Short mmCIF file of C-alpha atoms in Angstrom, two decimals:
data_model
loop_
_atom_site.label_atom_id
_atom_site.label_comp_id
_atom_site.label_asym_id
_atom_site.label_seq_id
_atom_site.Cartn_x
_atom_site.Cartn_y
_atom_site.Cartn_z
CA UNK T 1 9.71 8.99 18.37
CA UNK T 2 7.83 12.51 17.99
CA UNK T 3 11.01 14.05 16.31
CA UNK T 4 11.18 10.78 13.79
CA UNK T 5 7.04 10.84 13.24
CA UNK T 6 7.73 15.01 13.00
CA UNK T 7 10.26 14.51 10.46
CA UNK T 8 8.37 11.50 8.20
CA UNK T 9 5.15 13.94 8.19
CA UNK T 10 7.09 16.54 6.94
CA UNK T 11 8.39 14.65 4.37
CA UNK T 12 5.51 13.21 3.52
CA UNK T 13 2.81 16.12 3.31
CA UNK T 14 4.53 19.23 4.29
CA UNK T 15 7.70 19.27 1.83
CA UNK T 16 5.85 17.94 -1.54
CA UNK T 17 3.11 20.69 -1.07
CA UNK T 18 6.44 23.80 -1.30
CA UNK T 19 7.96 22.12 -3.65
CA UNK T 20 5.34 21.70 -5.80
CA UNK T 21 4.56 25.02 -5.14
CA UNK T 22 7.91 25.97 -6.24
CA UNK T 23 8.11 23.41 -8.76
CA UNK T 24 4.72 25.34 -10.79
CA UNK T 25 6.72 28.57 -9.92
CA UNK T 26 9.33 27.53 -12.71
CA UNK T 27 7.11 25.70 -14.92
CA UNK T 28 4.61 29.51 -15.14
CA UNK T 29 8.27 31.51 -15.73
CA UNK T 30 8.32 29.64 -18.83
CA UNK T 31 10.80 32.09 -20.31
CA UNK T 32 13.33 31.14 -18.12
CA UNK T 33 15.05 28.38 -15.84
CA UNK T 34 15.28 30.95 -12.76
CA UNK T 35 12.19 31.92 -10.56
CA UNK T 36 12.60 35.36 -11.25
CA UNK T 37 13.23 36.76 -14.39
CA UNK T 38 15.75 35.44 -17.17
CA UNK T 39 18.84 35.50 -14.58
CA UNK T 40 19.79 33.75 -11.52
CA UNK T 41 18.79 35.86 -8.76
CA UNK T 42 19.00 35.51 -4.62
CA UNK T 43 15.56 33.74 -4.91
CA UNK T 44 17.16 30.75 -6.58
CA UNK T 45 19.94 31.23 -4.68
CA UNK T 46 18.23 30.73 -1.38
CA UNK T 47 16.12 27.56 -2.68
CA UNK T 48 19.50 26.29 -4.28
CA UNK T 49 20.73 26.05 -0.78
CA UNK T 50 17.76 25.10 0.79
CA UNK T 51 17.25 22.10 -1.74
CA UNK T 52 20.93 21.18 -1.68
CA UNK T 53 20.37 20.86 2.46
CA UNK T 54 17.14 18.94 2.89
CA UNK T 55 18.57 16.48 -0.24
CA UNK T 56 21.85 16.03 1.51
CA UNK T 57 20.78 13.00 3.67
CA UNK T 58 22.46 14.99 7.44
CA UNK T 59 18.60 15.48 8.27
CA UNK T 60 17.31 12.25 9.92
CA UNK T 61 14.10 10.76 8.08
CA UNK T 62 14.33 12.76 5.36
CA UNK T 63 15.57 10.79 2.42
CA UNK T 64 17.91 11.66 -0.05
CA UNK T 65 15.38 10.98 -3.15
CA UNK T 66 12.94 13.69 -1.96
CA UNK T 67 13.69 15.91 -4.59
CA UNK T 68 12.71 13.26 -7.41
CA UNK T 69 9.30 14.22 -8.17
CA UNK T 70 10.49 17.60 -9.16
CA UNK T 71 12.58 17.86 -12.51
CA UNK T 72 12.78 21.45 -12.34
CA UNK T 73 13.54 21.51 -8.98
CA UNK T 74 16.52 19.25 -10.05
CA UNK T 75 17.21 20.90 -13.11
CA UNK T 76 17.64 24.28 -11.16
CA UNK T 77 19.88 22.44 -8.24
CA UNK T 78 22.26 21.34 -10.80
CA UNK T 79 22.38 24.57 -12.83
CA UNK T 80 23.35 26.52 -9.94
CA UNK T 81 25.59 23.57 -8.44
CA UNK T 82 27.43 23.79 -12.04
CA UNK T 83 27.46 27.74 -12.06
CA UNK T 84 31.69 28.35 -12.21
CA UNK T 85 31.23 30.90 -9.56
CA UNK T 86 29.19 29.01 -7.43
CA UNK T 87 31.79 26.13 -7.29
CA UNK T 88 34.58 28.66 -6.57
CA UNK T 89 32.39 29.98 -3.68
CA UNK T 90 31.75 26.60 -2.20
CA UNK T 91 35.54 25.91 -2.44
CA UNK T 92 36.27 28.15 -0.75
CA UNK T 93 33.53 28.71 1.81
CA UNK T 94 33.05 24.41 2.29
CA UNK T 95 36.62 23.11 0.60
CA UNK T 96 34.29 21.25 -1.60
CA UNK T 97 31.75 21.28 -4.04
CA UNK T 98 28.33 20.32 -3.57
#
């Protein structure tokens, strides 16, 4: 019960207030999609990954959905799910794409 109440808190409080964080991050680069700069860079990288994990549903009481709030968020998942190298990489590092 700790680990589920843990997890729901975290969802609930925790987890909205980084990505919202992050979210304003790409909204005040308004130049670019990316978080820094007008590339893709290991910063979105690393939140690509991150994002991808705690959306993937394998982390009990954490749903799926809790990316919805955050378009950009979303926007920048997808971008860097779609990237032609990326997909190569996940092929061959996962034998599927994410």
């Amino acid at each position: 019960n700790k680990k589920k109440e843990a997890r729901e808190r975290l969802s609930k409080v925790h987890l909205p207030r980084w990505f919202q964080f992050l979210e304003n991050l790409l909204i005040e680069n308004n130049e670019s999609e990316w978080f820094v700069g007008k590339s893709m860079t290991i910063a979105d990288l690393a939140v690509w990954r991150l994002l991808g994990w705690l959306s993937s549903g394998m982390i009990d009481d954490v749903p799926k959905n809790i990316l919805d709030p955050y378009s950009n968020l979303i926007n920048l998942k997808k971008r860097i799910s779609q990237n032609s190298k990326i997909k190569e990489w996940m092929l061959t590092k996962y034998g599927k794409e994410f």
